[in-house]
Coordinates of N, CA, C and O in Angstrom, one line a residue:
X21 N 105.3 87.7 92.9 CA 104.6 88.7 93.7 C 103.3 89.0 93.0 O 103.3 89.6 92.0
X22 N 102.1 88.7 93.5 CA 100.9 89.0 93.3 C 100.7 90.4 93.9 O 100.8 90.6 95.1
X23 N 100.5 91.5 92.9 CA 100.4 92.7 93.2 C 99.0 93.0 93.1 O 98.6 94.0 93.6
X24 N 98.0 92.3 92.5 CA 96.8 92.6 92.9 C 96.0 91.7 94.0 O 94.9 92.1 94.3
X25 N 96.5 90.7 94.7 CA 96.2 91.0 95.6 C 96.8 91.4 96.8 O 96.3 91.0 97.9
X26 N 97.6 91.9 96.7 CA 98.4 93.2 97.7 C 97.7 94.1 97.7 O 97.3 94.6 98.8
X27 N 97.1 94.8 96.3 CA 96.0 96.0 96.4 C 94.8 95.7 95.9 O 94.1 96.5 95.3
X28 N 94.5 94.5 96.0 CA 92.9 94.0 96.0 C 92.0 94.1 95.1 O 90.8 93.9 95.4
X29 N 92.7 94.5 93.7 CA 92.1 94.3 92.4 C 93.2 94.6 91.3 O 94.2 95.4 91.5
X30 N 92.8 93.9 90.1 CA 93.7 94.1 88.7 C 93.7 95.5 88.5 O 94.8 96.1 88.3
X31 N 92.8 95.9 88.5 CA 92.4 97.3 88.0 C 92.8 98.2 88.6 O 92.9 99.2 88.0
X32 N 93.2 98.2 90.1 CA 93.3 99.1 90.8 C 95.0 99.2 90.7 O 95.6 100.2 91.0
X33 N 95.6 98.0 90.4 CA 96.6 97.9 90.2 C 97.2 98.5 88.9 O 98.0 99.4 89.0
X34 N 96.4 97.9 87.5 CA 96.6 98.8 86.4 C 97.2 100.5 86.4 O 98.3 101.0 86.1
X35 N 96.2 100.9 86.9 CA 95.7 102.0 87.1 C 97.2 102.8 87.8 O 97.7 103.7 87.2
X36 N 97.6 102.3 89.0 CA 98.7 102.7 89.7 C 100.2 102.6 88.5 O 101.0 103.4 88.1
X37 N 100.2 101.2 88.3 CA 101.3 100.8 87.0 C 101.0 102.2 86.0 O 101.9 102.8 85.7
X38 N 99.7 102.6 85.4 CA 99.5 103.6 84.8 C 99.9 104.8 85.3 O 100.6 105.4 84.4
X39 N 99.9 105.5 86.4 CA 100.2 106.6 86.9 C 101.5 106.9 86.8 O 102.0 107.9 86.3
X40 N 102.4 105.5 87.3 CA 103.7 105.5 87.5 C 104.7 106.1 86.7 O 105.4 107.0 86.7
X41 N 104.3 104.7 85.5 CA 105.5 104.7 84.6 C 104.9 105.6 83.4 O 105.5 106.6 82.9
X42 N 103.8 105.3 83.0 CA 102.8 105.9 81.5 C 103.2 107.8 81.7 O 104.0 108.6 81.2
X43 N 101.8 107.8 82.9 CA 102.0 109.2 82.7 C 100.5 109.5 83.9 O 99.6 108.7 84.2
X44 N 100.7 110.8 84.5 CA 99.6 111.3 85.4 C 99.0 112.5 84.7 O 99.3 113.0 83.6
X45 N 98.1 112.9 85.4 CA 96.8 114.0 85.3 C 95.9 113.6 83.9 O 95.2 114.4 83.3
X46 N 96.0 112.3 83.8 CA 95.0 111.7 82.8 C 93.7 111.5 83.8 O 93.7 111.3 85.0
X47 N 92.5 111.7 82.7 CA 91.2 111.3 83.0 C 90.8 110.2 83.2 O 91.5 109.4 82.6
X48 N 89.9 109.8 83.7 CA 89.3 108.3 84.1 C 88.7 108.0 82.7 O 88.9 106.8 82.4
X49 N 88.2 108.8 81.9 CA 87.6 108.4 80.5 C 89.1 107.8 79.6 O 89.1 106.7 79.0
X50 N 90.3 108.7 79.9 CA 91.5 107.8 79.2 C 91.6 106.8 80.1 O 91.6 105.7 79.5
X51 N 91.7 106.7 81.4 CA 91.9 105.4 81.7 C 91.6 104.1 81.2 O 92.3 103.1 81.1
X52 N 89.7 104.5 80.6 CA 89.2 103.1 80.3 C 89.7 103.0 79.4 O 90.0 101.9 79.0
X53 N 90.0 104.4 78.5 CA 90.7 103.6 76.9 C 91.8 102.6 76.9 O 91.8 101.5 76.4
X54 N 92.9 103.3 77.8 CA 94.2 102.7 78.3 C 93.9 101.7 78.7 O 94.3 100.8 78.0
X55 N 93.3 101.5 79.6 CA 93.6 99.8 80.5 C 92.0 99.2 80.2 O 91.5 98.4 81.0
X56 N 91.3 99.6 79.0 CA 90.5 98.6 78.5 C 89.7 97.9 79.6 O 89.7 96.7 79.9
X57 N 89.2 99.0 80.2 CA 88.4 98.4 81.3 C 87.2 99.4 81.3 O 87.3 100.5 80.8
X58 N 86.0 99.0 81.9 CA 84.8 99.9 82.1 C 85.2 101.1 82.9 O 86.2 101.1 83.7
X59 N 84.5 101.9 82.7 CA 84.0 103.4 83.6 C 83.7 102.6 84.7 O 84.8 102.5 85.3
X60 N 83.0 102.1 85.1 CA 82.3 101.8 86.3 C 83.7 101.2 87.6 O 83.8 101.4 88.8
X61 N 84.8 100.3 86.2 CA 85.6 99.5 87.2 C 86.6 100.1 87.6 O 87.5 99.6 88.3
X62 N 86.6 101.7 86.9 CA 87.8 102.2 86.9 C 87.4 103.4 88.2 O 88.2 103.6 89.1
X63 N 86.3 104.1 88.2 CA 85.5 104.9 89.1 C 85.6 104.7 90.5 O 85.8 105.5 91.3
X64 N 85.6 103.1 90.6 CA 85.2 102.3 91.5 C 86.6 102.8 92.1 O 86.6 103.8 92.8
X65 N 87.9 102.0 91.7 CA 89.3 102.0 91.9 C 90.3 103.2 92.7 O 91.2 103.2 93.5
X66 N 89.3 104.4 91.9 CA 89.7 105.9 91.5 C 89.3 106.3 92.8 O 90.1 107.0 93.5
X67 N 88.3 106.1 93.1 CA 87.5 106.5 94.3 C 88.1 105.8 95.9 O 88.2 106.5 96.9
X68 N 88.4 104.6 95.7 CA 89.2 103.8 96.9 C 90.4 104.6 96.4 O 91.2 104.2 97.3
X69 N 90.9 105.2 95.8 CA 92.7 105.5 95.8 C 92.5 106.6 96.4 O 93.4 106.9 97.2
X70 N 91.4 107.7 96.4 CA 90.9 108.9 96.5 C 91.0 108.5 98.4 O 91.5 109.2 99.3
X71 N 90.3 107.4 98.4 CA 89.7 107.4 100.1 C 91.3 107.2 100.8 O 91.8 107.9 101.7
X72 N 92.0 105.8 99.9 CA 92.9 105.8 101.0 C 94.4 107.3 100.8 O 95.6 107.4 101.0
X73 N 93.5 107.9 100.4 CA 95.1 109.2 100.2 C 96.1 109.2 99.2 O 97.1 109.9 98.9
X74 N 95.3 108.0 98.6 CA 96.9 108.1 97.5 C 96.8 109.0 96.3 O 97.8 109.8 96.2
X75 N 96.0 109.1 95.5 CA 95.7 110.3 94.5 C 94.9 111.8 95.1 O 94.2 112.1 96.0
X76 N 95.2 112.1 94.3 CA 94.0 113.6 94.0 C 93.8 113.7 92.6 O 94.5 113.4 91.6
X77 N 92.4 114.2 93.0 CA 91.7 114.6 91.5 C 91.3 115.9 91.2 O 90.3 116.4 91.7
X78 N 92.4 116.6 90.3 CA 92.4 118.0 90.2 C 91.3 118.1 89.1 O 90.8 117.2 88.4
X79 N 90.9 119.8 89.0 CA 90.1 119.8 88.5 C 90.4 120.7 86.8 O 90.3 121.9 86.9
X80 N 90.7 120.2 85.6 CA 90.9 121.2 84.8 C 89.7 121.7 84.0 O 88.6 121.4 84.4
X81 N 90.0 122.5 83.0 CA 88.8 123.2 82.3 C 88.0 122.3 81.2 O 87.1 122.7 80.4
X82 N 88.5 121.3 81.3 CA 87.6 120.3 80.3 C 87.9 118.5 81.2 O 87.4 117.4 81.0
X83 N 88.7 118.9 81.9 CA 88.6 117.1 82.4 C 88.8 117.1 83.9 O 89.0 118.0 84.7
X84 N 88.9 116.2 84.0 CA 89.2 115.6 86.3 C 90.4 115.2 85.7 O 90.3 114.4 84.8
X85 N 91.5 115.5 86.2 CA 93.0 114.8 86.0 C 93.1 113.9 87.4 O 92.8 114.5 88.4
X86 N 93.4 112.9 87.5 CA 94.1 111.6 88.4 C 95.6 112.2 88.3 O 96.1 112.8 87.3
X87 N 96.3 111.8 90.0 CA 97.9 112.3 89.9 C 98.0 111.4 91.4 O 97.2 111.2 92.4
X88 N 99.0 111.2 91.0 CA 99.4 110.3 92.8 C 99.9 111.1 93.5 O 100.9 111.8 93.2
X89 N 99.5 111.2 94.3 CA 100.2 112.4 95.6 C 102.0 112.0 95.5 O 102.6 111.0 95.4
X90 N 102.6 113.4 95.8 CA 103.9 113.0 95.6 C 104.4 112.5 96.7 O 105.5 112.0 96.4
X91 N 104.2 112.5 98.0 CA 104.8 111.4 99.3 C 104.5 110.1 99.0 O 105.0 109.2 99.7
X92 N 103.6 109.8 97.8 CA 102.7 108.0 98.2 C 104.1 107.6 96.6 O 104.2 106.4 96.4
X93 N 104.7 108.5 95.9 CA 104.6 108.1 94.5 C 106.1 107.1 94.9 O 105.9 105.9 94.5
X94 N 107.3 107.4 95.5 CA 108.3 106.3 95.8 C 107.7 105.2 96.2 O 107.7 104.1 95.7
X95 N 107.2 105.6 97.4 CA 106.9 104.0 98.2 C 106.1 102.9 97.6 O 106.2 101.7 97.9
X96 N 105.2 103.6 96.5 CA 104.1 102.7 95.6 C 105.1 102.5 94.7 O 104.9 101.3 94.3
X97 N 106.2 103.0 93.9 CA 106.7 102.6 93.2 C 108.4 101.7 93.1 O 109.1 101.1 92.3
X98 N 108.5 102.2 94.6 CA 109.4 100.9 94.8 C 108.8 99.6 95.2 O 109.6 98.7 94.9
X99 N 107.3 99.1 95.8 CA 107.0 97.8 95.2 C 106.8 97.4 94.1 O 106.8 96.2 93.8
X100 N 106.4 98.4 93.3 CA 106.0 97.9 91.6 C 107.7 97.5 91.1 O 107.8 96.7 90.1
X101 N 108.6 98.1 91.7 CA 110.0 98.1 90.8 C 110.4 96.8 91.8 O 110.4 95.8 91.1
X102 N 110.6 96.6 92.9 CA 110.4 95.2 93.3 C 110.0 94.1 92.8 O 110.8 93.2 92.6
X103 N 108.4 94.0 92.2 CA 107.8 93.0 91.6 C 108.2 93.0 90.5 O 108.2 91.9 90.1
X104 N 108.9 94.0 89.5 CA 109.4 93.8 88.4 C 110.6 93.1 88.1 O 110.6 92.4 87.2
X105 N 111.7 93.3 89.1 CA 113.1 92.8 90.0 C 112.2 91.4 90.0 O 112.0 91.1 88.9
X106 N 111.7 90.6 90.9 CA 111.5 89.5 91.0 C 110.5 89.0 89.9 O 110.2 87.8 90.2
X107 N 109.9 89.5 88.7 CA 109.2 89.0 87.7 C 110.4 88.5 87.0 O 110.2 87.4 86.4
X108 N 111.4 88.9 87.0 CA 112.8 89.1 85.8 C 113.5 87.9 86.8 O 114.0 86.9 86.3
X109 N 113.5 88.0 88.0 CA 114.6 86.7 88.6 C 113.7 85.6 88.6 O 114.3 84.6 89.0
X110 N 112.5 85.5 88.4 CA 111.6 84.5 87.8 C 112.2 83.8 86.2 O 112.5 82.7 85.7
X111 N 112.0 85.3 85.8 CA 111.9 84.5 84.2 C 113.9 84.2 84.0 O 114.4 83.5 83.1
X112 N 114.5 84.9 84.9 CA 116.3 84.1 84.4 C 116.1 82.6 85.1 O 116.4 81.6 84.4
X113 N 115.6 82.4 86.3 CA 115.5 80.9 86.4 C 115.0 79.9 86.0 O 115.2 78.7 86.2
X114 N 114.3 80.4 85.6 CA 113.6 79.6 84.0 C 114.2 79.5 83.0 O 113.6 78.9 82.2
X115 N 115.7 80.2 82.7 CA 115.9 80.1 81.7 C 117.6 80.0 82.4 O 118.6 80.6 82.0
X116 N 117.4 79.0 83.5 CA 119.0 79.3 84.1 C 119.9 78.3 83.8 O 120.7 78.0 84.7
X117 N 120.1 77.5 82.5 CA 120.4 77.0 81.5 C 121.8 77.9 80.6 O 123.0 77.7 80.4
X118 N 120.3 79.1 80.2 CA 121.3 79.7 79.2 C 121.9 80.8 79.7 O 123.1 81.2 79.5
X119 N 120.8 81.4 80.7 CA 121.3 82.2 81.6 C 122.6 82.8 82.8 O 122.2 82.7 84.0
X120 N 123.9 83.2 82.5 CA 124.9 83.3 83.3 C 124.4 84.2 84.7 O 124.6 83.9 85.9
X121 N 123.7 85.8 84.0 CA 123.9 86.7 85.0 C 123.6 87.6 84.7 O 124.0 88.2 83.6
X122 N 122.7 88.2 85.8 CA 122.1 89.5 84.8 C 122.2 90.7 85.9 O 122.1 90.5 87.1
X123 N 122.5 91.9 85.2 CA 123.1 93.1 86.2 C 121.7 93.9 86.2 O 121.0 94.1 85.2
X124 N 121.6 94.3 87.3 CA 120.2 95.5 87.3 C 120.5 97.3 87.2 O 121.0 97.8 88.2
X125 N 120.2 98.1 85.7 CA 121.2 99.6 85.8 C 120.2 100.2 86.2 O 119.6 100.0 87.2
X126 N 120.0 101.5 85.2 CA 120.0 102.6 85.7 C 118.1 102.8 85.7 O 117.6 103.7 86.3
X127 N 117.6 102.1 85.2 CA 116.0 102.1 85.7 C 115.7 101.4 86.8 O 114.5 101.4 87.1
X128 N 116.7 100.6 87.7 CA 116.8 100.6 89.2 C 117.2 101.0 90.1 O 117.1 100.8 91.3
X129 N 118.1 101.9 89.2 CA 118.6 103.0 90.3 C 120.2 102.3 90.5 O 120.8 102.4 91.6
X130 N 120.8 101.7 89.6 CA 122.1 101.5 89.3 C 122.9 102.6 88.6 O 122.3 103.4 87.9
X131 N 124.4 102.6 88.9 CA 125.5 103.7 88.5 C 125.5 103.0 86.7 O 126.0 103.7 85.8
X132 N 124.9 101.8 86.4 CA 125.2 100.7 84.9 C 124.6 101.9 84.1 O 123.8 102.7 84.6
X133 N 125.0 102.1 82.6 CA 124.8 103.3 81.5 C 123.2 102.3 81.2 O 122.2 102.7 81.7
X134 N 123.2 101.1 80.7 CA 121.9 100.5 80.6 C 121.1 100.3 81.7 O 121.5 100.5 82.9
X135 N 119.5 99.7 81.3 CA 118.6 99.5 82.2 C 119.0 98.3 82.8 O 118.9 98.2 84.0
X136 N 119.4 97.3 81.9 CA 119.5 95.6 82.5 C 120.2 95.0 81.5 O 119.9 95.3 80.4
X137 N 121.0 94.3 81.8 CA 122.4 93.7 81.1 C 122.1 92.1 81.6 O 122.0 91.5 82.7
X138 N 122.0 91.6 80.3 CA 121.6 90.2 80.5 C 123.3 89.0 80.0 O 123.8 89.5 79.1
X139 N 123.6 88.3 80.2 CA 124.9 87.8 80.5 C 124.2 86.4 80.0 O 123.5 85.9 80.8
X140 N 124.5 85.8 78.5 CA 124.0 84.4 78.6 C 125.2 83.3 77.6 O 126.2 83.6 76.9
X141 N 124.7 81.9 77.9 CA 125.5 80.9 77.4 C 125.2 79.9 76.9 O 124.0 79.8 77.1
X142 N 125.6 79.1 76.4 CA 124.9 77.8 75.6 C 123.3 78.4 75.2 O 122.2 78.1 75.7
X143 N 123.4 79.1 74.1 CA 122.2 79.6 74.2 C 121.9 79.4 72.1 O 122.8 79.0 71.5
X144 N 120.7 79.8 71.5 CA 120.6 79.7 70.0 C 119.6 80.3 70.1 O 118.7 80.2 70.9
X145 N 119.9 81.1 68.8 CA 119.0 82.4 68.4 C 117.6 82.7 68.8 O 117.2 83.6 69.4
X146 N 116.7 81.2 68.3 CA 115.2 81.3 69.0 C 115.2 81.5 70.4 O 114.3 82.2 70.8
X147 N 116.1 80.7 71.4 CA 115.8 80.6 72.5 C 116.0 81.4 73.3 O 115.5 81.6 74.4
X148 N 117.3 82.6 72.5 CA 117.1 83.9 72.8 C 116.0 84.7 72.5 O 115.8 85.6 73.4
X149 N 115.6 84.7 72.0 CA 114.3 85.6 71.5 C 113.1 85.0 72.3 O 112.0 85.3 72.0
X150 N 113.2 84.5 72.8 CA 111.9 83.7 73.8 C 112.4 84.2 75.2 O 111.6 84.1 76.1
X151 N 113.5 84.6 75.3 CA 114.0 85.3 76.8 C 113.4 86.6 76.6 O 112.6 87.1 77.3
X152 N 114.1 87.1 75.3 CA 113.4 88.1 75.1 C 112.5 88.8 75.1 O 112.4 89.9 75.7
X153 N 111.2 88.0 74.1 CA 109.8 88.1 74.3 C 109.2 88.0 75.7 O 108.1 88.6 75.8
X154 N 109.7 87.5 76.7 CA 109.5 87.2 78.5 C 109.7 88.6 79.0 O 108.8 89.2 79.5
X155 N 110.8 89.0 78.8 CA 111.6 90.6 79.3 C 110.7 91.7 79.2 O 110.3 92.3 80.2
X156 N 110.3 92.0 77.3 CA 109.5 92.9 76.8 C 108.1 92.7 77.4 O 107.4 93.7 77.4
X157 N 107.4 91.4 77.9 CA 106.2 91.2 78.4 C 106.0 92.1 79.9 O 105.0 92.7 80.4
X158 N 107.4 91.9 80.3 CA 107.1 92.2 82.2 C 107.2 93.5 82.1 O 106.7 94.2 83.0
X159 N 107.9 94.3 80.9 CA 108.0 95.7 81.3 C 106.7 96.7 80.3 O 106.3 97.9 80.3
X160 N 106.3 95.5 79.7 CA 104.8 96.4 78.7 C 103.3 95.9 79.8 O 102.2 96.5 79.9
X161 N 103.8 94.9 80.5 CA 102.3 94.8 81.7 C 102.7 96.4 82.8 O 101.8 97.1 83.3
X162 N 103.6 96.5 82.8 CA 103.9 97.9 83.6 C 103.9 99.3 82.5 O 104.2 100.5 82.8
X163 N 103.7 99.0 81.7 CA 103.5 100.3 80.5 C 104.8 100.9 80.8 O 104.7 102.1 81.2
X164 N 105.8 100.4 80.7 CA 107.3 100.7 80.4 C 107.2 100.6 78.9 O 106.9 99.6 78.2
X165 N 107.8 102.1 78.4 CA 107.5 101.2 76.5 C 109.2 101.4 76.2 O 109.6 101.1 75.1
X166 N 110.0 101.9 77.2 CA 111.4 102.5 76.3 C 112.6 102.2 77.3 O 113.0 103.1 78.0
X167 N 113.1 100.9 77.5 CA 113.6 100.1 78.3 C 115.1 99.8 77.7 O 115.0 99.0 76.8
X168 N 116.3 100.1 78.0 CA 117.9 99.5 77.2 C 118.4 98.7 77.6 O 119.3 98.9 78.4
X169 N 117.9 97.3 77.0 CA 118.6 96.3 77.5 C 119.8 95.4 76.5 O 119.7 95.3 75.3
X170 N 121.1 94.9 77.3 CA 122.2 94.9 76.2 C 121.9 92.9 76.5 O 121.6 92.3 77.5
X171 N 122.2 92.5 75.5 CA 122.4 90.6 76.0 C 123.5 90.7 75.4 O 123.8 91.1 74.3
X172 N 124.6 90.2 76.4 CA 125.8 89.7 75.7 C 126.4 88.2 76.3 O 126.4 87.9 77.5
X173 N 127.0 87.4 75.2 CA 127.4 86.2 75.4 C 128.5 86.3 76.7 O 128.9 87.4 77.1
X174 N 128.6 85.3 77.1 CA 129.7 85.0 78.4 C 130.6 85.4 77.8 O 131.2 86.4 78.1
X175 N 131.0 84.2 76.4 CA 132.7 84.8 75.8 C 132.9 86.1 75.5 O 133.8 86.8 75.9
X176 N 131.9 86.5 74.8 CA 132.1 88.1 74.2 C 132.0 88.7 75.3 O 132.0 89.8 74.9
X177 N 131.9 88.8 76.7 CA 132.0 89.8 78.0 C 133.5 89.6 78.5 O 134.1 90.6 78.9
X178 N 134.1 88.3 78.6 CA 134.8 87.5 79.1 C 136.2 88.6 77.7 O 137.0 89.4 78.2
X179 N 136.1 88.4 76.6 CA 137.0 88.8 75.6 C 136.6 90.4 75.6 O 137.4 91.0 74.9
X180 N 135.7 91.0 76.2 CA 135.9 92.2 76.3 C 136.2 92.7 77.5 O 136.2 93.9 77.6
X181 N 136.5 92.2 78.3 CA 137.0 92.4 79.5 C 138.6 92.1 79.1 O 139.5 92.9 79.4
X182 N 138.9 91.1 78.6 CA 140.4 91.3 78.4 C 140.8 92.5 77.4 O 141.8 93.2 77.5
X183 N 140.0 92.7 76.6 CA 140.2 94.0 76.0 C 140.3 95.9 76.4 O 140.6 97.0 75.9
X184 N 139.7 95.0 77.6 CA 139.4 96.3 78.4 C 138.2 97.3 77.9 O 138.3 98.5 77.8
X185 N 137.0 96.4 77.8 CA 136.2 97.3 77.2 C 135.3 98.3 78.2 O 135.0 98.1 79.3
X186 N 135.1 99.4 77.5 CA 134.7 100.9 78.8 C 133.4 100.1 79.6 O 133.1 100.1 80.8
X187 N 132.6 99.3 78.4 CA 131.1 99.0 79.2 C 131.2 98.2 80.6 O 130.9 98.4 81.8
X188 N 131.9 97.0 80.0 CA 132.7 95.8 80.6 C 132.6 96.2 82.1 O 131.7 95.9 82.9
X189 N 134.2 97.3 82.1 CA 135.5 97.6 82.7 C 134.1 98.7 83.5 O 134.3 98.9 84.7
X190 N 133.1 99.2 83.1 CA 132.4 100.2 83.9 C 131.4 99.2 85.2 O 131.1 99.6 86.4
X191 N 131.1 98.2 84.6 CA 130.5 97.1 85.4 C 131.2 97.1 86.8 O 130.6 97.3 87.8
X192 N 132.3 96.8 86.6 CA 133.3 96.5 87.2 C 133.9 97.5 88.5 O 133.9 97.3 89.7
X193 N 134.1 98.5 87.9 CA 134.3 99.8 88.0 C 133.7 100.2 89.8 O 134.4 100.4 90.8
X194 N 131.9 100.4 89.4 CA 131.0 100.5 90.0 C 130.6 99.8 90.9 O 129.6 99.7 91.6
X195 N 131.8 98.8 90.8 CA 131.1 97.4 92.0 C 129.9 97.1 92.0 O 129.3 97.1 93.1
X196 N 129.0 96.6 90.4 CA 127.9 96.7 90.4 C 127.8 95.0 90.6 O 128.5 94.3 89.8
X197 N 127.2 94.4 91.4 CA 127.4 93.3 91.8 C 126.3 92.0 91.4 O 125.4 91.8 92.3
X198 N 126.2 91.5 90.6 CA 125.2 90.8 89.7 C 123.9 90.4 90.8 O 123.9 89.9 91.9
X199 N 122.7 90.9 89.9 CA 121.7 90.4 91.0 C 121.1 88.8 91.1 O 120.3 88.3 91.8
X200 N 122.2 88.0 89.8 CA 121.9 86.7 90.1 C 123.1 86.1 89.5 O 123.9 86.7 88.7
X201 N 123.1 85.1 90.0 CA 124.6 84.6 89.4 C 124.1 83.2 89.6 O 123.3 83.0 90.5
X202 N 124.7 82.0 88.6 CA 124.5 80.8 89.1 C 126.0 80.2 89.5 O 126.0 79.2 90.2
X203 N 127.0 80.6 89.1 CA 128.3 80.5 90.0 C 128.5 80.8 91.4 O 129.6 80.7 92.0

């Protein structure tokens, strides 16, 4: 999913990923520090979010605070949580090899105690850490910095399930139903 051109620039896009997940009633002067972009491209952005209704810019005693209006803030942020959902079912099929199955929790709005539960197999240490490093990329382009993700082996889920383990057995539980499976 190309999310900038859905909203018709990187920046404008940034900027919203910024509001979302980072933080609101920041200034356009923090913006450029944040998203490393000019005043001018950020102004530009601020001003079309301004036109089409999606923010306001309050006024405090030393800065202009930016804030997404709270009717616009789900619906803009269930496509950004969409594009993240399919950045992640991108990067398991690329890696659908090692990859068994991966559960989506509670930063999607899952009953799961973690954010995303990754299920893998025939897999070796680097090539884990290269799933990895993919994972940590899709949630630091959205300025997600504090994300709980568990990887566990097929066997080791498989032998804690016979064990009856609470995490397991909670999966289970919740009828939380794998958002990819290659079985």
């Amino acid at each position: 999913m190309h999310l900038d051109k859905l909203f018709g620039s990187k920046a404008k896009v940034d900027i919203l990923k910024y509001l979302l997940f980072r933080r609101q009633g920041v200034s356009m002067r923090a913006l450029e520090t944040e998203l490393e972009r000019t005043f001018p491209a950020i102004k530009k952005q601020i001003d079309s979010l301004k036109k089409a209704n999606i923010v306001e810019i309050g006024d405090d005693a030393n800065k202009r605070s930016i804030v997404l209006k709270e009717e616009c803030t789900n619906p803009i942020k269930w496509i950004f949580m969409f594009g993240i959902e399919q950045q992640l079912k991108t990067t398991f099929n690329t890696y659908e090899s090692m990859i068994d199955r991966y559960y989506l929790g509670k930063f999607f709005g899952s009953a799961l105690d973690m954010d995303l539960v990754v299920i893998y197999k025939n897999c070796e240490r680097p090539q884990m850490e290269e799933v990895k490093t993919e994972i940590s990329e899709i949630f630091r382009q959205c300025f997600i910095e504090n994300i709980s993700v568990v990887f566990m082996s097929a066997d080791e889920r498989d032998k804690r399930y016979r064990l009856a383990d609470k995490f397991v057995l909670n999966i289970m539980k919740h009828n939380i139903i794998p958002k990819f499976s290659l079985h």
